JSON list of C-alpha atoms in Angstrom, two decimals:
[
{"chain": "A", "resi": 1, "resn": "GLU", "atom": "CA", "xyz": [-15.43, 47.63, 110.62]},
{"chain": "A", "resi": 2, "resn": "GLU", "atom": "CA", "xyz": [-13.26, 45.33, 109.68]},
{"chain": "A", "resi": 3, "resn": "PHE", "atom": "CA", "xyz": [-11.24, 45.65, 113.01]},
{"chain": "A", "resi": 4, "resn": "SER", "atom": "CA", "xyz": [-14.20, 46.42, 114.83]},
{"chain": "A", "resi": 5, "resn": "THR", "atom": "CA", "xyz": [-15.81, 42.70, 113.42]},
{"chain": "A", "resi": 6, "resn": "ALA", "atom": "CA", "xyz": [-12.50, 40.99, 114.90]},
{"chain": "A", "resi": 7, "resn": "LEU", "atom": "CA", "xyz": [-13.41, 42.32, 118.12]},
{"chain": "A", "resi": 8, "resn": "ARG", "atom": "CA", "xyz": [-16.55, 41.17, 118.14]},
{"chain": "A", "resi": 9, "resn": "PHE", "atom": "CA", "xyz": [-15.85, 37.58, 117.40]},
{"chain": "A", "resi": 10, "resn": "SER", "atom": "CA", "xyz": [-12.71, 38.42, 119.68]},
{"chain": "A", "resi": 11, "resn": "PRO", "atom": "CA", "xyz": [-13.54, 40.69, 122.88]},
{"chain": "A", "resi": 12, "resn": "ASN", "atom": "CA", "xyz": [-10.41, 38.89, 124.31]},
{"chain": "A", "resi": 13, "resn": "SER", "atom": "CA", "xyz": [-8.39, 39.35, 122.31]},
{"chain": "A", "resi": 14, "resn": "ALA", "atom": "CA", "xyz": [-5.14, 41.46, 122.65]},
{"chain": "A", "resi": 15, "resn": "LYS", "atom": "CA", "xyz": [-4.31, 41.89, 118.95]},
{"chain": "A", "resi": 16, "resn": "ALA", "atom": "CA", "xyz": [-7.77, 42.95, 117.89]},
{"chain": "A", "resi": 17, "resn": "HIS", "atom": "CA", "xyz": [-8.07, 45.41, 120.35]},
{"chain": "A", "resi": 18, "resn": "ALA", "atom": "CA", "xyz": [-4.77, 47.31, 119.49]},
{"chain": "A", "resi": 19, "resn": "ASN", "atom": "CA", "xyz": [-5.39, 47.09, 115.53]},
{"chain": "A", "resi": 20, "resn": "LEU", "atom": "CA", "xyz": [-8.72, 49.11, 116.46]},
{"chain": "A", "resi": 21, "resn": "ALA", "atom": "CA", "xyz": [-7.03, 51.57, 118.64]},
{"chain": "A", "resi": 22, "resn": "THR", "atom": "CA", "xyz": [-4.72, 52.27, 115.71]},
{"chain": "A", "resi": 23, "resn": "VAL", "atom": "CA", "xyz": [-7.64, 52.60, 113.16]},
{"chain": "A", "resi": 24, "resn": "LEU", "atom": "CA", "xyz": [-9.18, 54.91, 115.84]},
{"chain": "A", "resi": 25, "resn": "ILE", "atom": "CA", "xyz": [-5.95, 56.88, 116.14]},
{"chain": "A", "resi": 26, "resn": "GLY", "atom": "CA", "xyz": [-6.22, 57.72, 112.34]},
{"chain": "A", "resi": 27, "resn": "LYS", "atom": "CA", "xyz": [-9.49, 59.43, 112.75]},
{"chain": "A", "resi": 28, "resn": "GLY", "atom": "CA", "xyz": [-8.53, 61.41, 115.81]},
{"chain": "A", "resi": 29, "resn": "ASN", "atom": "CA", "xyz": [-10.42, 59.32, 117.69]},
{"chain": "A", "resi": 30, "resn": "LEU", "atom": "CA", "xyz": [-7.74, 59.22, 120.87]},
{"chain": "A", "resi": 31, "resn": "GLU", "atom": "CA", "xyz": [-9.61, 58.66, 123.72]},
{"chain": "A", "resi": 32, "resn": "GLU", "atom": "CA", "xyz": [-11.54, 55.42, 122.49]},
{"chain": "A", "resi": 33, "resn": "ALA", "atom": "CA", "xyz": [-8.20, 54.22, 121.26]},
{"chain": "A", "resi": 34, "resn": "GLN", "atom": "CA", "xyz": [-6.54, 54.66, 124.67]},
{"chain": "A", "resi": 35, "resn": "THR", "atom": "CA", "xyz": [-9.87, 52.37, 126.01]},
{"chain": "A", "resi": 36, "resn": "HIS", "atom": "CA", "xyz": [-9.13, 49.86, 123.99]},
{"chain": "A", "resi": 37, "resn": "PHE", "atom": "CA", "xyz": [-4.82, 50.00, 124.32]},
{"chain": "A", "resi": 38, "resn": "GLU", "atom": "CA", "xyz": [-5.61, 49.66, 128.10]},
{"chain": "A", "resi": 39, "resn": "ALA", "atom": "CA", "xyz": [-7.96, 46.61, 127.16]},
{"chain": "A", "resi": 40, "resn": "ALA", "atom": "CA", "xyz": [-5.70, 45.19, 125.14]},
{"chain": "A", "resi": 41, "resn": "LEU", "atom": "CA", "xyz": [-2.22, 45.24, 127.90]},
{"chain": "A", "resi": 42, "resn": "ARG", "atom": "CA", "xyz": [-5.43, 44.13, 130.65]},
{"chain": "A", "resi": 43, "resn": "ILE", "atom": "CA", "xyz": [-5.44, 40.78, 128.43]},
{"chain": "A", "resi": 44, "resn": "ASP", "atom": "CA", "xyz": [-1.63, 40.82, 127.13]},
{"chain": "A", "resi": 45, "resn": "PRO", "atom": "CA", "xyz": [0.27, 42.98, 129.52]},
{"chain": "A", "resi": 46, "resn": "ASN", "atom": "CA", "xyz": [3.52, 41.77, 128.17]},
{"chain": "A", "resi": 47, "resn": "ASN", "atom": "CA", "xyz": [3.22, 42.26, 124.37]},
{"chain": "A", "resi": 48, "resn": "ALA", "atom": "CA", "xyz": [5.53, 44.67, 123.52]},
{"chain": "A", "resi": 49, "resn": "GLU", "atom": "CA", "xyz": [3.80, 45.78, 120.28]},
{"chain": "A", "resi": 50, "resn": "VAL", "atom": "CA", "xyz": [1.13, 46.99, 122.16]},
{"chain": "A", "resi": 51, "resn": "HIS", "atom": "CA", "xyz": [3.50, 49.24, 124.61]},
{"chain": "A", "resi": 52, "resn": "SER", "atom": "CA", "xyz": [5.09, 50.63, 121.44]},
{"chain": "A", "resi": 53, "resn": "GLY", "atom": "CA", "xyz": [1.30, 51.69, 120.26]},
{"chain": "A", "resi": 54, "resn": "TYR", "atom": "CA", "xyz": [-0.03, 52.98, 123.55]},
{"chain": "A", "resi": 55, "resn": "ALA", "atom": "CA", "xyz": [3.69, 54.90, 123.92]},
{"chain": "A", "resi": 56, "resn": "TYR", "atom": "CA", "xyz": [2.58, 56.34, 120.54]},
{"chain": "A", "resi": 57, "resn": "LEU", "atom": "CA", "xyz": [-1.21, 57.23, 121.69]},
{"chain": "A", "resi": 58, "resn": "LEU", "atom": "CA", "xyz": [-0.08, 58.73, 124.66]},
{"chain": "A", "resi": 59, "resn": "GLU", "atom": "CA", "xyz": [2.75, 60.41, 123.52]},
{"chain": "A", "resi": 60, "resn": "ARG", "atom": "CA", "xyz": [-0.30, 62.67, 120.87]},
{"chain": "A", "resi": 61, "resn": "LEU", "atom": "CA", "xyz": [-2.01, 63.22, 124.43]},
{"chain": "A", "resi": 62, "resn": "GLY", "atom": "CA", "xyz": [0.33, 65.04, 125.31]},
{"chain": "A", "resi": 63, "resn": "ARG", "atom": "CA", "xyz": [1.38, 62.64, 128.16]},
{"chain": "A", "resi": 64, "resn": "LEU", "atom": "CA", "xyz": [5.02, 62.24, 127.36]},
{"chain": "A", "resi": 65, "resn": "GLU", "atom": "CA", "xyz": [6.46, 60.56, 130.90]},
{"chain": "A", "resi": 66, "resn": "GLN", "atom": "CA", "xyz": [4.07, 57.82, 130.73]},
{"chain": "A", "resi": 67, "resn": "ALA", "atom": "CA", "xyz": [4.67, 57.89, 126.57]},
{"chain": "A", "resi": 68, "resn": "ALA", "atom": "CA", "xyz": [8.56, 57.20, 127.53]},
{"chain": "A", "resi": 69, "resn": "ALA", "atom": "CA", "xyz": [7.71, 54.89, 130.04]},
{"chain": "A", "resi": 70, "resn": "GLU", "atom": "CA", "xyz": [5.93, 52.43, 127.55]},
{"chain": "A", "resi": 71, "resn": "CYS", "atom": "CA", "xyz": [8.62, 52.85, 124.89]},
{"chain": "A", "resi": 72, "resn": "ALA", "atom": "CA", "xyz": [10.98, 51.21, 127.76]},
{"chain": "A", "resi": 73, "resn": "THR", "atom": "CA", "xyz": [8.64, 48.68, 128.50]},
{"chain": "A", "resi": 74, "resn": "ALA", "atom": "CA", "xyz": [8.68, 47.88, 124.94]},
{"chain": "A", "resi": 75, "resn": "VAL", "atom": "CA", "xyz": [12.36, 47.20, 124.37]},
{"chain": "A", "resi": 76, "resn": "ARG", "atom": "CA", "xyz": [12.76, 45.49, 127.87]},
{"chain": "A", "resi": 77, "resn": "LEU", "atom": "CA", "xyz": [9.65, 43.30, 127.52]},
{"chain": "A", "resi": 78, "resn": "ASP", "atom": "CA", "xyz": [11.12, 42.23, 123.25]},
{"chain": "A", "resi": 79, "resn": "PRO", "atom": "CA", "xyz": [14.50, 43.52, 123.68]},
{"chain": "A", "resi": 80, "resn": "ARG", "atom": "CA", "xyz": [14.40, 41.71, 119.56]},
{"chain": "A", "resi": 81, "resn": "SER", "atom": "CA", "xyz": [11.96, 44.06, 118.75]},
{"chain": "A", "resi": 82, "resn": "ALA", "atom": "CA", "xyz": [13.76, 46.64, 116.17]},
{"chain": "A", "resi": 83, "resn": "MET", "atom": "CA", "xyz": [10.87, 48.23, 115.87]},
{"chain": "A", "resi": 84, "resn": "ALA", "atom": "CA", "xyz": [10.43, 49.08, 119.43]},
{"chain": "A", "resi": 85, "resn": "TRP", "atom": "CA", "xyz": [13.96, 50.40, 119.47]},
{"chain": "A", "resi": 86, "resn": "TYR", "atom": "CA", "xyz": [13.68, 52.77, 116.56]},
{"chain": "A", "resi": 87, "resn": "SER", "atom": "CA", "xyz": [10.11, 54.00, 118.29]},
{"chain": "A", "resi": 88, "resn": "TYR", "atom": "CA", "xyz": [12.01, 54.46, 121.37]},
{"chain": "A", "resi": 89, "resn": "GLY", "atom": "CA", "xyz": [14.62, 56.21, 119.30]},
{"chain": "A", "resi": 90, "resn": "ALA", "atom": "CA", "xyz": [12.03, 58.74, 117.26]},
{"chain": "A", "resi": 91, "resn": "PHE", "atom": "CA", "xyz": [10.26, 59.80, 120.39]},
{"chain": "A", "resi": 92, "resn": "LEU", "atom": "CA", "xyz": [13.48, 60.05, 122.18]},
{"chain": "A", "resi": 93, "resn": "GLU", "atom": "CA", "xyz": [15.01, 62.65, 118.77]},
{"chain": "A", "resi": 94, "resn": "LYS", "atom": "CA", "xyz": [12.06, 64.43, 118.71]},
{"chain": "A", "resi": 95, "resn": "HIS", "atom": "CA", "xyz": [11.93, 65.43, 122.21]},
{"chain": "A", "resi": 96, "resn": "GLY", "atom": "CA", "xyz": [15.41, 66.58, 122.33]},
{"chain": "A", "resi": 97, "resn": "LYS", "atom": "CA", "xyz": [17.12, 63.75, 123.45]},
{"chain": "A", "resi": 98, "resn": "PRO", "atom": "CA", "xyz": [19.14, 63.33, 120.29]},
{"chain": "A", "resi": 99, "resn": "GLU", "atom": "CA", "xyz": [22.09, 61.22, 122.16]},
{"chain": "A", "resi": 100, "resn": "GLU", "atom": "CA", "xyz": [20.02, 58.93, 123.62]},
{"chain": "A", "resi": 101, "resn": "ALA", "atom": "CA", "xyz": [18.00, 58.66, 120.14]},
{"chain": "A", "resi": 102, "resn": "ILE", "atom": "CA", "xyz": [21.52, 57.77, 118.36]},
{"chain": "A", "resi": 103, "resn": "ALA", "atom": "CA", "xyz": [21.46, 54.70, 120.67]},
{"chain": "A", "resi": 104, "resn": "GLN", "atom": "CA", "xyz": [18.20, 53.68, 120.65]},
{"chain": "A", "resi": 105, "resn": "TYR", "atom": "CA", "xyz": [18.33, 53.73, 116.98]},
{"chain": "A", "resi": 106, "resn": "ARG", "atom": "CA", "xyz": [21.91, 51.50, 117.19]},
{"chain": "A", "resi": 107, "resn": "GLN", "atom": "CA", "xyz": [19.92, 48.95, 119.04]},
{"chain": "A", "resi": 108, "resn": "ALA", "atom": "CA", "xyz": [17.81, 48.75, 115.74]},
{"chain": "A", "resi": 109, "resn": "VAL", "atom": "CA", "xyz": [20.01, 48.54, 113.88]},
{"chain": "A", "resi": 110, "resn": "LYS", "atom": "CA", "xyz": [22.20, 45.76, 115.90]},
{"chain": "A", "resi": 111, "resn": "VAL", "atom": "CA", "xyz": [19.17, 43.99, 116.18]},
{"chain": "A", "resi": 112, "resn": "ASP", "atom": "CA", "xyz": [17.48, 44.24, 112.25]},
{"chain": "A", "resi": 113, "resn": "PRO", "atom": "CA", "xyz": [20.62, 45.47, 110.57]},
{"chain": "A", "resi": 114, "resn": "ARG", "atom": "CA", "xyz": [18.42, 45.41, 107.44]},
{"chain": "A", "resi": 115, "resn": "HIS", "atom": "CA", "xyz": [15.78, 48.42, 109.21]},
{"chain": "A", "resi": 116, "resn": "VAL", "atom": "CA", "xyz": [16.33, 50.96, 107.15]},
{"chain": "A", "resi": 117, "resn": "ASP", "atom": "CA", "xyz": [14.32, 53.74, 108.60]},
{"chain": "A", "resi": 118, "resn": "ALA", "atom": "CA", "xyz": [16.49, 53.15, 111.71]},
{"chain": "A", "resi": 119, "resn": "HIS", "atom": "CA", "xyz": [20.47, 53.64, 109.36]},
{"chain": "A", "resi": 120, "resn": "LEU", "atom": "CA", "xyz": [18.39, 56.51, 108.09]},
{"chain": "A", "resi": 121, "resn": "ASP", "atom": "CA", "xyz": [17.42, 58.19, 111.51]},
{"chain": "A", "resi": 122, "resn": "LEU", "atom": "CA", "xyz": [20.47, 57.14, 112.57]},
{"chain": "A", "resi": 123, "resn": "ALA", "atom": "CA", "xyz": [22.88, 58.84, 110.05]},
{"chain": "A", "resi": 124, "resn": "SER", "atom": "CA", "xyz": [20.52, 61.95, 110.48]},
{"chain": "A", "resi": 125, "resn": "ALA", "atom": "CA", "xyz": [21.36, 62.54, 114.16]},
{"chain": "A", "resi": 126, "resn": "LEU", "atom": "CA", "xyz": [24.96, 61.23, 113.72]},
{"chain": "A", "resi": 127, "resn": "PHE", "atom": "CA", "xyz": [25.19, 64.33, 111.03]},
{"chain": "A", "resi": 128, "resn": "GLN", "atom": "CA", "xyz": [23.40, 66.55, 112.95]},
{"chain": "A", "resi": 129, "resn": "LYS", "atom": "CA", "xyz": [26.32, 65.90, 115.92]},
{"chain": "A", "resi": 130, "resn": "GLY", "atom": "CA", "xyz": [28.89, 65.89, 113.99]},
{"chain": "A", "resi": 131, "resn": "ASP", "atom": "CA", "xyz": [29.83, 62.46, 113.47]},
{"chain": "A", "resi": 132, "resn": "LEU", "atom": "CA", "xyz": [30.33, 62.87, 109.03]},
{"chain": "A", "resi": 133, "resn": "GLN", "atom": "CA", "xyz": [32.10, 59.27, 108.17]},
{"chain": "A", "resi": 134, "resn": "GLU", "atom": "CA", "xyz": [29.76, 57.25, 110.15]},
{"chain": "A", "resi": 135, "resn": "ALA", "atom": "CA", "xyz": [26.67, 59.45, 109.11]},
{"chain": "A", "resi": 136, "resn": "LYS", "atom": "CA", "xyz": [28.09, 58.69, 105.44]},
{"chain": "A", "resi": 137, "resn": "ALA", "atom": "CA", "xyz": [28.36, 54.81, 106.27]},
{"chain": "A", "resi": 138, "resn": "HIS", "atom": "CA", "xyz": [24.88, 54.40, 107.76]},
{"chain": "A", "resi": 139, "resn": "TYR", "atom": "CA", "xyz": [22.95, 56.80, 104.47]},
{"chain": "A", "resi": 140, "resn": "LEU", "atom": "CA", "xyz": [25.20, 54.42, 102.43]},
{"chain": "A", "resi": 141, "resn": "GLU", "atom": "CA", "xyz": [23.55, 51.30, 103.93]},
{"chain": "A", "resi": 142, "resn": "GLY", "atom": "CA", "xyz": [19.91, 52.69, 103.77]},
{"chain": "A", "resi": 143, "resn": "SER", "atom": "CA", "xyz": [20.39, 53.79, 100.54]},
{"chain": "A", "resi": 144, "resn": "ARG", "atom": "CA", "xyz": [21.32, 50.10, 99.53]},
{"chain": "A", "resi": 145, "resn": "LEU", "atom": "CA", "xyz": [18.84, 48.07, 101.38]},
{"chain": "A", "resi": 146, "resn": "ASP", "atom": "CA", "xyz": [16.11, 50.89, 99.59]},
{"chain": "A", "resi": 147, "resn": "PRO", "atom": "CA", "xyz": [17.65, 52.11, 96.31]},
{"chain": "A", "resi": 148, "resn": "LYS", "atom": "CA", "xyz": [14.71, 53.21, 95.07]},
{"chain": "A", "resi": 149, "resn": "LEU", "atom": "CA", "xyz": [14.84, 56.32, 97.54]},
{"chain": "A", "resi": 150, "resn": "ALA", "atom": "CA", "xyz": [15.69, 59.73, 97.07]},
{"chain": "A", "resi": 151, "resn": "GLN", "atom": "CA", "xyz": [16.30, 61.13, 100.84]},
{"chain": "A", "resi": 152, "resn": "PRO", "atom": "CA", "xyz": [19.77, 58.78, 101.29]},
{"chain": "A", "resi": 153, "resn": "HIS", "atom": "CA", "xyz": [21.30, 60.59, 98.41]},
{"chain": "A", "resi": 154, "resn": "ASN", "atom": "CA", "xyz": [20.34, 63.83, 99.21]},
{"chain": "A", "resi": 155, "resn": "ASP", "atom": "CA", "xyz": [21.33, 63.47, 102.76]},
{"chain": "A", "resi": 156, "resn": "LEU", "atom": "CA", "xyz": [24.44, 62.13, 101.26]},
{"chain": "A", "resi": 157, "resn": "GLY", "atom": "CA", "xyz": [25.03, 65.07, 99.18]},
{"chain": "A", "resi": 158, "resn": "LYS", "atom": "CA", "xyz": [24.92, 67.04, 102.17]},
{"chain": "A", "resi": 159, "resn": "VAL", "atom": "CA", "xyz": [27.41, 65.54, 104.27]},
{"chain": "A", "resi": 160, "resn": "PHE", "atom": "CA", "xyz": [29.83, 65.43, 100.98]},
{"chain": "A", "resi": 161, "resn": "MET", "atom": "CA", "xyz": [29.02, 69.52, 101.01]},
{"chain": "A", "resi": 162, "resn": "ARG", "atom": "CA", "xyz": [30.15, 69.58, 104.24]},
{"chain": "A", "resi": 163, "resn": "GLU", "atom": "CA", "xyz": [33.42, 67.67, 104.15]},
{"chain": "A", "resi": 164, "resn": "GLY", "atom": "CA", "xyz": [34.20, 70.03, 101.20]},
{"chain": "A", "resi": 165, "resn": "ASP", "atom": "CA", "xyz": [33.78, 67.18, 98.11]},
{"chain": "A", "resi": 166, "resn": "VAL", "atom": "CA", "xyz": [31.30, 69.23, 96.04]},
{"chain": "A", "resi": 167, "resn": "PRO", "atom": "CA", "xyz": [31.92, 67.04, 92.72]},
{"chain": "A", "resi": 168, "resn": "GLN", "atom": "CA", "xyz": [30.38, 63.98, 95.09]},
{"chain": "A", "resi": 169, "resn": "ALA", "atom": "CA", "xyz": [27.64, 66.42, 96.29]},
{"chain": "A", "resi": 170, "resn": "ILE", "atom": "CA", "xyz": [26.96, 66.84, 93.17]},
{"chain": "A", "resi": 171, "resn": "VAL", "atom": "CA", "xyz": [26.74, 63.54, 92.14]},
{"chain": "A", "resi": 172, "resn": "GLN", "atom": "CA", "xyz": [24.44, 62.40, 95.16]},
{"chain": "A", "resi": 173, "resn": "PHE", "atom": "CA", "xyz": [22.11, 65.60, 94.23]},
{"chain": "A", "resi": 174, "resn": "GLU", "atom": "CA", "xyz": [21.63, 65.17, 90.74]},
{"chain": "A", "resi": 175, "resn": "GLU", "atom": "CA", "xyz": [21.05, 61.13, 91.61]},
{"chain": "A", "resi": 176, "resn": "ALA", "atom": "CA", "xyz": [18.03, 62.37, 94.09]},
{"chain": "A", "resi": 177, "resn": "LEU", "atom": "CA", "xyz": [16.62, 63.94, 91.55]},
{"chain": "A", "resi": 178, "resn": "ARG", "atom": "CA", "xyz": [17.06, 61.09, 89.45]},
{"chain": "A", "resi": 179, "resn": "LEU", "atom": "CA", "xyz": [15.10, 58.93, 91.49]},
{"chain": "A", "resi": 180, "resn": "HIS", "atom": "CA", "xyz": [12.43, 61.94, 92.38]},
{"chain": "A", "resi": 181, "resn": "PRO", "atom": "CA", "xyz": [12.37, 64.56, 90.01]},
{"chain": "A", "resi": 182, "resn": "ASP", "atom": "CA", "xyz": [10.17, 66.42, 92.30]},
{"chain": "A", "resi": 183, "resn": "PHE", "atom": "CA", "xyz": [12.04, 67.34, 94.93]},
{"chain": "A", "resi": 184, "resn": "PRO", "atom": "CA", "xyz": [12.90, 71.31, 95.67]},
{"chain": "A", "resi": 185, "resn": "GLU", "atom": "CA", "xyz": [15.40, 70.44, 98.55]},
{"chain": "A", "resi": 186, "resn": "ALA", "atom": "CA", "xyz": [17.83, 68.31, 96.27]},
{"chain": "A", "resi": 187, "resn": "GLU", "atom": "CA", "xyz": [17.16, 70.67, 93.48]},
{"chain": "A", "resi": 188, "resn": "GLU", "atom": "CA", "xyz": [18.46, 73.81, 95.84]},
{"chain": "A", "resi": 189, "resn": "ASN", "atom": "CA", "xyz": [21.18, 71.89, 97.36]},
{"chain": "A", "resi": 190, "resn": "LEU", "atom": "CA", "xyz": [22.43, 71.29, 93.23]},
{"chain": "A", "resi": 191, "resn": "ARG", "atom": "CA", "xyz": [22.16, 74.43, 92.64]},
{"chain": "A", "resi": 192, "resn": "ILE", "atom": "CA", "xyz": [24.33, 75.76, 95.44]},
{"chain": "A", "resi": 193, "resn": "ALA", "atom": "CA", "xyz": [26.51, 72.84, 94.65]},
{"chain": "A", "resi": 194, "resn": "LYS", "atom": "CA", "xyz": [27.19, 73.53, 91.14]},
{"chain": "A", "resi": 195, "resn": "GLY", "atom": "CA", "xyz": [27.57, 77.64, 91.84]},
{"chain": "A", "resi": 196, "resn": "SER", "atom": "CA", "xyz": [29.98, 76.66, 94.80]},
{"chain": "A", "resi": 197, "resn": "ASP", "atom": "CA", "xyz": [33.04, 78.18, 94.44]},
{"chain": "A", "resi": 198, "resn": "ALA", "atom": "CA", "xyz": [36.37, 78.72, 97.45]},
{"chain": "A", "resi": 199, "resn": "GLU", "atom": "CA", "xyz": [33.96, 81.26, 99.53]},
{"chain": "A", "resi": 200, "resn": "SER", "atom": "CA", "xyz": [30.55, 79.49, 98.70]},
{"chain": "A", "resi": 201, "resn": "LEU", "atom": "CA", "xyz": [32.05, 75.91, 99.67]},
{"chain": "A", "resi": 202, "resn": "SER", "atom": "CA", "xyz": [31.63, 76.39, 102.92]},
{"chain": "A", "resi": 203, "resn": "GLN", "atom": "CA", "xyz": [27.69, 76.79, 102.63]},
{"chain": "A", "resi": 204, "resn": "SER", "atom": "CA", "xyz": [25.95, 73.84, 103.94]},
{"chain": "A", "resi": 205, "resn": "PRO", "atom": "CA", "xyz": [22.83, 73.18, 101.88]},
{"chain": "A", "resi": 206, "resn": "ARG", "atom": "CA", "xyz": [19.78, 73.24, 104.36]}
]
């Protein structure tokens, strides 16, 4: 209602159209959201944030090639937007292009070294690739930037388990559970770590 009112007062505001489109996506009204994103882009075709939002909508609609093109347009229009780089990376990773996603995440943290999600998703992609040292560095940085997050400690524990450093893995899993006691994955990982022996050292937590 608030954004509909804003649009009535400012029908030529790209921001008002984009804000309403975002609300409509949340309500599942994708076709109506598309109408407002297209209106926003007619008004302000060089707005990177609107292109990123439109990319998300196109992805929801299953129009993946167009969504990728909108992501690329967003970073071209505003290469100083960490969110645009991050969103592009998330899109690429979701659709089976981890190497390209890593490149976009790297740009996101280069533009904004305090972008926690970019650090953590970059770390996750690097971990999946087997680049444990760099993954560890980005998990640690994400954890430093937001010390209340439990997930990075669980993920760090998995890195240490992969490296065979069980005592440090246990420290990380326990810290994850201290921060978030209802965390079944960390509980299971801690169980594996505490029960590990020479044979199960190689058992990687899920």
